[in-house]
XYZ file of C-alpha atoms in Angstrom:
231
model
C -93.174 -176.466 -93.827
C -89.445 -176.278 -94.295
C -86.959 -173.756 -95.620
C -87.068 -173.389 -99.393
C -83.287 -173.350 -99.560
C -80.445 -174.605 -97.364
C -76.925 -173.301 -98.027
C -74.112 -175.271 -96.390
C -71.050 -173.010 -96.311
C -67.544 -174.167 -95.402
C -65.344 -171.869 -93.304
C -62.424 -169.914 -94.755
C -58.822 -171.077 -94.745
C -56.815 -171.693 -91.579
C -53.103 -172.271 -90.968
C -53.867 -175.992 -90.620
C -55.549 -175.981 -94.049
C -52.571 -174.181 -95.577
C -50.064 -176.661 -94.096
C -52.230 -179.738 -94.844
C -52.871 -180.622 -91.194
C -55.981 -182.469 -90.137
C -58.136 -180.131 -88.051
C -61.161 -182.070 -86.888
C -62.622 -180.375 -83.842
C -59.427 -178.518 -82.895
C -60.392 -174.851 -82.622
C -58.089 -173.277 -85.209
C -58.818 -169.648 -86.242
C -58.941 -168.281 -89.778
C -55.670 -167.008 -91.195
C -55.377 -163.789 -93.228
C -56.315 -165.531 -96.474
C -59.228 -167.226 -94.721
C -60.581 -163.877 -93.562
C -60.321 -162.532 -97.104
C -62.079 -165.654 -98.412
C -64.867 -165.284 -95.844
C -65.429 -161.620 -96.710
C -65.336 -162.287 -100.460
C -67.659 -165.280 -100.256
C -70.023 -163.420 -97.895
C -70.397 -160.649 -100.457
C -71.245 -163.224 -103.133
C -73.709 -165.040 -100.887
C -75.426 -161.812 -99.837
C -75.820 -160.767 -103.472
C -77.123 -164.150 -104.628
C -79.435 -165.063 -101.740
C -81.553 -163.365 -99.108
C -80.588 -165.329 -95.975
C -83.259 -165.631 -93.306
C -81.231 -167.373 -90.610
C -77.485 -167.971 -90.104
C -76.420 -170.944 -87.985
C -72.778 -171.786 -87.350
C -70.704 -174.533 -85.835
C -69.435 -173.428 -82.451
C -65.804 -173.669 -83.613
C -64.131 -170.289 -84.066
C -63.226 -170.612 -87.752
C -66.867 -171.235 -88.630
C -68.212 -168.497 -86.364
C -65.786 -165.943 -87.817
C -66.811 -166.942 -91.336
C -70.483 -166.681 -90.399
C -69.934 -163.242 -88.913
C -68.750 -161.937 -92.288
C -72.213 -162.727 -93.694
C -73.972 -161.491 -90.565
C -72.239 -158.122 -90.908
C -73.630 -157.791 -94.455
C -77.162 -158.946 -93.720
C -77.772 -157.652 -90.199
C -78.743 -161.146 -89.027
C -77.436 -162.653 -85.781
C -75.274 -165.782 -85.818
C -76.719 -168.740 -83.907
C -74.484 -171.695 -83.021
C -75.275 -175.411 -83.040
C -72.772 -178.083 -81.979
C -74.442 -180.625 -84.269
C -72.823 -178.992 -87.310
C -69.277 -179.242 -85.924
C -66.540 -180.891 -87.940
C -65.901 -184.615 -87.685
C -63.603 -185.429 -84.762
C -60.375 -187.212 -85.658
C -59.117 -187.891 -82.157
C -55.360 -188.428 -81.908
C -54.795 -187.477 -85.540
C -55.796 -183.850 -85.200
C -52.999 -181.404 -85.957
C -50.988 -183.961 -87.947
C -50.121 -184.190 -91.646
C -50.947 -187.228 -93.741
C -47.279 -188.271 -93.706
C -47.107 -188.025 -89.910
C -50.269 -190.087 -89.540
C -48.988 -192.717 -91.974
C -45.709 -193.017 -90.070
C -47.351 -193.590 -86.673
C -50.507 -195.452 -87.746
C -49.716 -197.096 -91.107
C -52.605 -199.594 -91.067
C -55.216 -197.127 -89.879
C -53.965 -194.493 -92.338
C -54.204 -196.960 -95.233
C -57.772 -197.792 -94.186
C -58.679 -194.098 -94.002
C -57.304 -193.107 -97.421
C -59.135 -196.072 -98.951
C -62.379 -194.709 -97.499
C -62.740 -197.021 -94.504
C -63.025 -195.968 -90.868
C -59.824 -195.137 -88.922
C -60.121 -197.360 -85.840
C -58.551 -197.086 -82.378
C -57.536 -193.426 -82.725
C -60.652 -191.817 -81.221
C -62.114 -190.685 -84.540
C -65.843 -190.090 -84.920
C -67.525 -192.438 -87.385
C -69.011 -191.204 -90.644
C -72.378 -192.591 -89.571
C -72.384 -190.534 -86.374
C -71.412 -187.329 -88.194
C -74.049 -187.925 -90.865
C -76.736 -188.538 -88.242
C -76.073 -185.376 -86.242
C -75.744 -183.220 -89.353
C -79.029 -184.479 -90.804
C -80.784 -184.069 -87.467
C -79.482 -180.543 -86.985
C -80.057 -179.230 -90.498
C -83.486 -180.861 -90.791
C -84.624 -179.375 -87.489
C -83.262 -175.922 -88.311
C -84.828 -175.928 -91.776
C -88.113 -177.242 -90.393
C -88.537 -174.126 -88.276
C -88.588 -171.928 -91.403
C -90.954 -171.326 -94.315
C -90.704 -172.094 -98.020
C -89.568 -168.572 -98.903
C -86.756 -168.684 -96.322
C -83.058 -169.408 -96.843
C -81.084 -171.126 -94.096
C -77.291 -170.678 -94.168
C -75.359 -173.240 -92.119
C -71.650 -172.517 -91.671
C -69.830 -175.765 -91.105
C -66.789 -177.800 -92.184
C -65.578 -179.916 -95.083
C -66.176 -183.459 -93.859
C -69.315 -182.516 -91.938
C -70.890 -180.821 -94.966
C -70.037 -183.709 -97.287
C -71.585 -186.247 -94.930
C -74.526 -183.955 -94.252
C -75.306 -183.705 -97.963
C -75.038 -187.483 -98.363
C -77.486 -187.958 -95.509
C -79.902 -185.241 -96.649
C -80.101 -186.989 -100.021
C -81.054 -190.224 -98.276
C -77.786 -192.004 -99.045
C -75.790 -194.166 -96.595
C -72.594 -192.913 -94.899
C -70.561 -195.399 -96.951
C -71.493 -193.587 -100.202
C -68.532 -191.577 -101.493
C -69.808 -189.986 -104.685
C -69.545 -186.340 -103.556
C -66.303 -184.385 -103.805
C -64.879 -182.402 -100.892
C -65.566 -178.736 -100.216
C -63.115 -175.905 -100.897
C -62.601 -173.263 -98.226
C -65.428 -170.680 -98.058
C -67.384 -172.486 -100.806
C -70.985 -173.570 -100.406
C -73.470 -176.245 -101.420
C -77.183 -175.618 -101.954
C -80.048 -177.978 -101.172
C -83.725 -177.449 -101.965
C -86.766 -179.514 -100.963
C -87.499 -182.448 -103.244
C -90.101 -181.899 -105.915
C -93.613 -183.205 -105.204
C -93.929 -186.839 -106.186
C -90.167 -187.400 -106.348
C -90.041 -189.314 -103.087
C -87.019 -187.239 -102.056
C -86.931 -184.959 -99.042
C -84.129 -182.863 -100.564
C -82.381 -182.404 -103.889
C -78.909 -181.078 -104.644
C -79.074 -177.772 -106.503
C -75.373 -176.783 -106.433
C -72.153 -178.289 -105.087
C -68.916 -176.573 -104.001
C -69.756 -173.147 -105.411
C -67.594 -170.106 -104.785
C -67.183 -166.541 -106.027
C -64.316 -167.472 -108.383
C -63.518 -170.503 -110.529
C -59.692 -170.554 -110.530
C -58.929 -172.583 -107.390
C -55.225 -171.676 -107.378
C -56.054 -167.971 -107.234
C -58.702 -168.567 -104.577
C -56.369 -170.580 -102.354
C -53.614 -167.993 -102.659
C -55.656 -165.021 -101.524
C -55.289 -161.548 -103.028
C -52.091 -161.238 -105.114
C -50.228 -164.095 -103.414
C -48.685 -167.334 -104.730
C -50.781 -170.427 -104.058
C -49.703 -172.371 -100.941
C -50.109 -176.084 -100.361
C -53.702 -176.714 -99.329
C -55.381 -179.423 -97.273
C -55.967 -182.009 -100.019
C -53.780 -184.639 -98.350
C -55.796 -184.621 -95.143
C -59.236 -184.018 -96.569
C -61.574 -186.648 -95.181
C -62.322 -189.192 -97.931
C -65.932 -189.444 -96.746
C-alpha cells in the first residue's frame, strides 16, 4: 500500500527569496510575508485536504511553514533530511549577477541547465535520488485513504516530481515552484505502468502572483526568479 495522495509544499518567502539570493541549504528563516503566505496556504490546504502525516525538511523555513499546517490540523511535524533543498556550495547567499561575475563559465553552464562544477554544488541526480527515496518510503508507510504532506524547497520539489514520474534528472519540462505553493501526486492508475501521476502543479490559494509575492496590501518586491534552479 501507499498513500493515496502526496502533496509537496514549498516553504514561504524568505529575505533571500525577496532579494533574489540563492539559498540552497543555508538556514534562512521566513520573513513577514513568508509567514503570511504559510498561514494563508495552510488554511487552503487544510480546507482542501485531510492530511494524515506532515513531514518537513529540517531547515527552519520549511519547519516553520509546516507548523502553520500542524497548528490547523493537530498533527505533529516530523523532519527528514532527505527532503532538504539542493546544496549550492560556494554560491549560497549570492545573487545571479554576483555568481556570474566570480564564476562566469560555471554560471553560464548553470543557467543553460547544465551542472555547476567545482563550486561544491549537489548534482541534480543526487537530489532526485534522495527525494524519491524519502517520499517513496514515507508514502509507503501510509494507506490509500491517507494524504502525506511533505514541506520542502523549490529545486528539491521540482527534481522530486521529475523522479517520481520516472523521468531522468536531465529532464527540464517542469516549471519552478512559487513560495508556499504545492504540487500533488497520486498513485498511477492500474495498468498505466506508472508508479505516480501528476495531479496538480504549483497550486496556491490565489492566482495573481504579484499580489501573492507582495503579501497583504504591499507592493510586489523582486522575487527569486534569477536564482531559481533551472532543474
